[in-house]
């Protein structure tokens, strides 16, 4: 279903949303990308990307500290993993929307 032009009834583009269902499965929106859900998704993606950038700064500082503990590294690893998962979902969603707009797949 990801990246396909048109929903089940042909009413709009399919967008992978930056959150999951309760069971961990993906959520999608179908429409022209201008509705409330799309605007909310845009905002959440922006927050996720900003948090990833901030986290990279914290990681640089923590890794430069030779006194860092194993617990601190484990915490950093957990946050980096969460952030990478979020950023990957944003990239997949945006890549699918580009494909819908251009009609071309990734190069």
PDB file of C-alpha atoms in Angstrom:
ATOM      1  CA  UNK A   1       0.000   0.000   0.000  1.00  0.00           C
ATOM      2  CA  UNK A   2       2.913   2.399   0.552  1.00  0.00           C
ATOM      3  CA  UNK A   3       3.677   4.793  -2.223  1.00  0.00           C
ATOM      4  CA  UNK A   4       0.810   3.839  -4.463  1.00  0.00           C
ATOM      5  CA  UNK A   5      -1.027   6.589  -6.260  1.00  0.00           C
ATOM      6  CA  UNK A   6      -4.633   6.633  -5.264  1.00  0.00           C
ATOM      7  CA  UNK A   7      -6.343   5.034  -2.356  1.00  0.00           C
ATOM      8  CA  UNK A   8      -8.554   1.996  -2.488  1.00  0.00           C
ATOM      9  CA  UNK A   9     -11.279   4.081  -4.112  1.00  0.00           C
ATOM     10  CA  UNK A  10      -8.900   6.284  -6.153  1.00  0.00           C
ATOM     11  CA  UNK A  11      -9.549   9.376  -3.992  1.00  0.00           C
ATOM     12  CA  UNK A  12      -5.967  10.473  -3.371  1.00  0.00           C
ATOM     13  CA  UNK A  13      -2.372   9.635  -2.609  1.00  0.00           C
ATOM     14  CA  UNK A  14      -1.396   7.215   0.157  1.00  0.00           C
ATOM     15  CA  UNK A  15       0.913   8.610   2.852  1.00  0.00           C
ATOM     16  CA  UNK A  16       2.793   6.637   5.488  1.00  0.00           C
ATOM     17  CA  UNK A  17       2.257   8.496   8.756  1.00  0.00           C
ATOM     18  CA  UNK A  18       4.957   9.085  11.393  1.00  0.00           C
ATOM     19  CA  UNK A  19       3.170   7.012  14.021  1.00  0.00           C
ATOM     20  CA  UNK A  20       2.112   3.387  14.380  1.00  0.00           C
ATOM     21  CA  UNK A  21      -1.085   1.580  15.245  1.00  0.00           C
ATOM     22  CA  UNK A  22      -1.443   0.098  18.737  1.00  0.00           C
ATOM     23  CA  UNK A  23      -0.253  -3.254  17.363  1.00  0.00           C
ATOM     24  CA  UNK A  24       2.878  -1.630  15.898  1.00  0.00           C
ATOM     25  CA  UNK A  25       1.652  -1.709  12.308  1.00  0.00           C
ATOM     26  CA  UNK A  26       1.914   1.265   9.965  1.00  0.00           C
ATOM     27  CA  UNK A  27      -0.724   3.982   9.705  1.00  0.00           C
ATOM     28  CA  UNK A  28      -1.643   5.625   6.415  1.00  0.00           C
ATOM     29  CA  UNK A  29      -3.596   8.649   5.293  1.00  0.00           C
ATOM     30  CA  UNK A  30      -5.316   8.893   1.934  1.00  0.00           C
ATOM     31  CA  UNK A  31      -5.927  12.302   0.437  1.00  0.00           C
ATOM     32  CA  UNK A  32      -4.381  15.267  -1.299  1.00  0.00           C
ATOM     33  CA  UNK A  33      -1.903  16.038   1.510  1.00  0.00           C
ATOM     34  CA  UNK A  34      -3.551  19.262   2.652  1.00  0.00           C
ATOM     35  CA  UNK A  35      -5.881  18.000   5.382  1.00  0.00           C
ATOM     36  CA  UNK A  36      -5.625  18.097   9.155  1.00  0.00           C
ATOM     37  CA  UNK A  37      -3.960  14.669   9.468  1.00  0.00           C
ATOM     38  CA  UNK A  38      -1.333  15.578   6.858  1.00  0.00           C
ATOM     39  CA  UNK A  39      -0.549  18.856   8.614  1.00  0.00           C
ATOM     40  CA  UNK A  40      -0.271  17.037  11.945  1.00  0.00           C
ATOM     41  CA  UNK A  41       2.029  14.462  10.342  1.00  0.00           C
ATOM     42  CA  UNK A  42       4.183  17.259   8.856  1.00  0.00           C
ATOM     43  CA  UNK A  43       4.550  18.785  12.314  1.00  0.00           C
ATOM     44  CA  UNK A  44       5.457  15.493  13.953  1.00  0.00           C
ATOM     45  CA  UNK A  45       8.008  14.705  11.222  1.00  0.00           C
ATOM     46  CA  UNK A  46       9.579  18.121  11.755  1.00  0.00           C
ATOM     47  CA  UNK A  47       9.821  17.496  15.504  1.00  0.00           C
ATOM     48  CA  UNK A  48      11.300  14.023  14.939  1.00  0.00           C
ATOM     49  CA  UNK A  49      13.964  15.356  12.568  1.00  0.00           C
ATOM     50  CA  UNK A  50      14.832  18.188  14.969  1.00  0.00           C
ATOM     51  CA  UNK A  51      15.109  15.757  17.868  1.00  0.00           C
ATOM     52  CA  UNK A  52      17.397  13.530  15.778  1.00  0.00           C
ATOM     53  CA  UNK A  53      19.671  16.501  15.102  1.00  0.00           C
ATOM     54  CA  UNK A  54      19.757  17.402  18.808  1.00  0.00           C
ATOM     55  CA  UNK A  55      20.453  13.787  19.737  1.00  0.00           C
ATOM     56  CA  UNK A  56      23.442  13.663  17.379  1.00  0.00           C
ATOM     57  CA  UNK A  57      24.889  16.658  19.194  1.00  0.00           C
ATOM     58  CA  UNK A  58      24.423  14.930  22.546  1.00  0.00           C
ATOM     59  CA  UNK A  59      25.985  11.760  21.151  1.00  0.00           C
ATOM     60  CA  UNK A  60      29.058  13.653  19.959  1.00  0.00           C
ATOM     61  CA  UNK A  61      29.509  15.221  23.385  1.00  0.00           C
ATOM     62  CA  UNK A  62      28.937  11.980  25.268  1.00  0.00           C
ATOM     63  CA  UNK A  63      31.275   9.961  23.077  1.00  0.00           C
ATOM     64  CA  UNK A  64      34.012  12.591  23.474  1.00  0.00           C
ATOM     65  CA  UNK A  65      33.866  12.118  27.259  1.00  0.00           C
ATOM     66  CA  UNK A  66      36.279   9.333  28.257  1.00  0.00           C
ATOM     67  CA  UNK A  67      34.498   8.948  31.609  1.00  0.00           C
ATOM     68  CA  UNK A  68      31.187   7.854  30.072  1.00  0.00           C
ATOM     69  CA  UNK A  69      29.612   4.841  31.771  1.00  0.00           C
ATOM     70  CA  UNK A  70      28.130   1.739  30.214  1.00  0.00           C
ATOM     71  CA  UNK A  71      24.690   2.789  31.416  1.00  0.00           C
ATOM     72  CA  UNK A  72      25.046   6.151  29.700  1.00  0.00           C
ATOM     73  CA  UNK A  73      26.130   4.474  26.469  1.00  0.00           C
ATOM     74  CA  UNK A  74      23.208   2.056  26.692  1.00  0.00           C
ATOM     75  CA  UNK A  75      20.788   4.953  27.155  1.00  0.00           C
ATOM     76  CA  UNK A  76      22.347   6.789  24.200  1.00  0.00           C
ATOM     77  CA  UNK A  77      22.120   3.661  22.060  1.00  0.00           C
ATOM     78  CA  UNK A  78      18.439   3.255  22.915  1.00  0.00           C
ATOM     79  CA  UNK A  79      17.628   6.860  22.011  1.00  0.00           C
ATOM     80  CA  UNK A  80      19.678   6.700  18.789  1.00  0.00           C
ATOM     81  CA  UNK A  81      17.846   3.511  17.782  1.00  0.00           C
ATOM     82  CA  UNK A  82      14.456   5.143  18.390  1.00  0.00           C
ATOM     83  CA  UNK A  83      15.511   8.225  16.468  1.00  0.00           C
ATOM     84  CA  UNK A  84      16.885   6.236  13.545  1.00  0.00           C
ATOM     85  CA  UNK A  85      13.602   4.326  13.336  1.00  0.00           C
ATOM     86  CA  UNK A  86      11.668   7.619  13.235  1.00  0.00           C
ATOM     87  CA  UNK A  87      13.945   9.181  10.619  1.00  0.00           C
ATOM     88  CA  UNK A  88      13.762   6.026   8.475  1.00  0.00           C
ATOM     89  CA  UNK A  89       9.956   6.217   8.520  1.00  0.00           C
ATOM     90  CA  UNK A  90      10.079   9.912   7.535  1.00  0.00           C
ATOM     91  CA  UNK A  91      12.440   9.063   4.652  1.00  0.00           C
ATOM     92  CA  UNK A  92      10.192   6.215   3.471  1.00  0.00           C
ATOM     93  CA  UNK A  93       7.122   8.425   3.620  1.00  0.00           C
ATOM     94  CA  UNK A  94       8.743  11.324   1.796  1.00  0.00           C
ATOM     95  CA  UNK A  95      10.331   9.032  -0.782  1.00  0.00           C
ATOM     96  CA  UNK A  96       6.963   7.435  -1.524  1.00  0.00           C
ATOM     97  CA  UNK A  97       5.354  10.861  -1.906  1.00  0.00           C
ATOM     98  CA  UNK A  98       8.109  11.964  -4.300  1.00  0.00           C
ATOM     99  CA  UNK A  99       7.503   8.821  -6.328  1.00  0.00           C
ATOM    100  CA  UNK A 100       3.795   9.658  -6.464  1.00  0.00           C
ATOM    101  CA  UNK A 101       4.559  13.181  -7.671  1.00  0.00           C
ATOM    102  CA  UNK A 102       7.201  12.301 -10.254  1.00  0.00           C
ATOM    103  CA  UNK A 103       6.035   8.838 -11.273  1.00  0.00           C
ATOM    104  CA  UNK A 104       9.624   7.640 -10.879  1.00  0.00           C
ATOM    105  CA  UNK A 105      11.038   5.321  -8.262  1.00  0.00           C
ATOM    106  CA  UNK A 106      14.231   5.886  -6.283  1.00  0.00           C
ATOM    107  CA  UNK A 107      17.476   6.021  -8.199  1.00  0.00           C
TER     108      UNK A 107
END
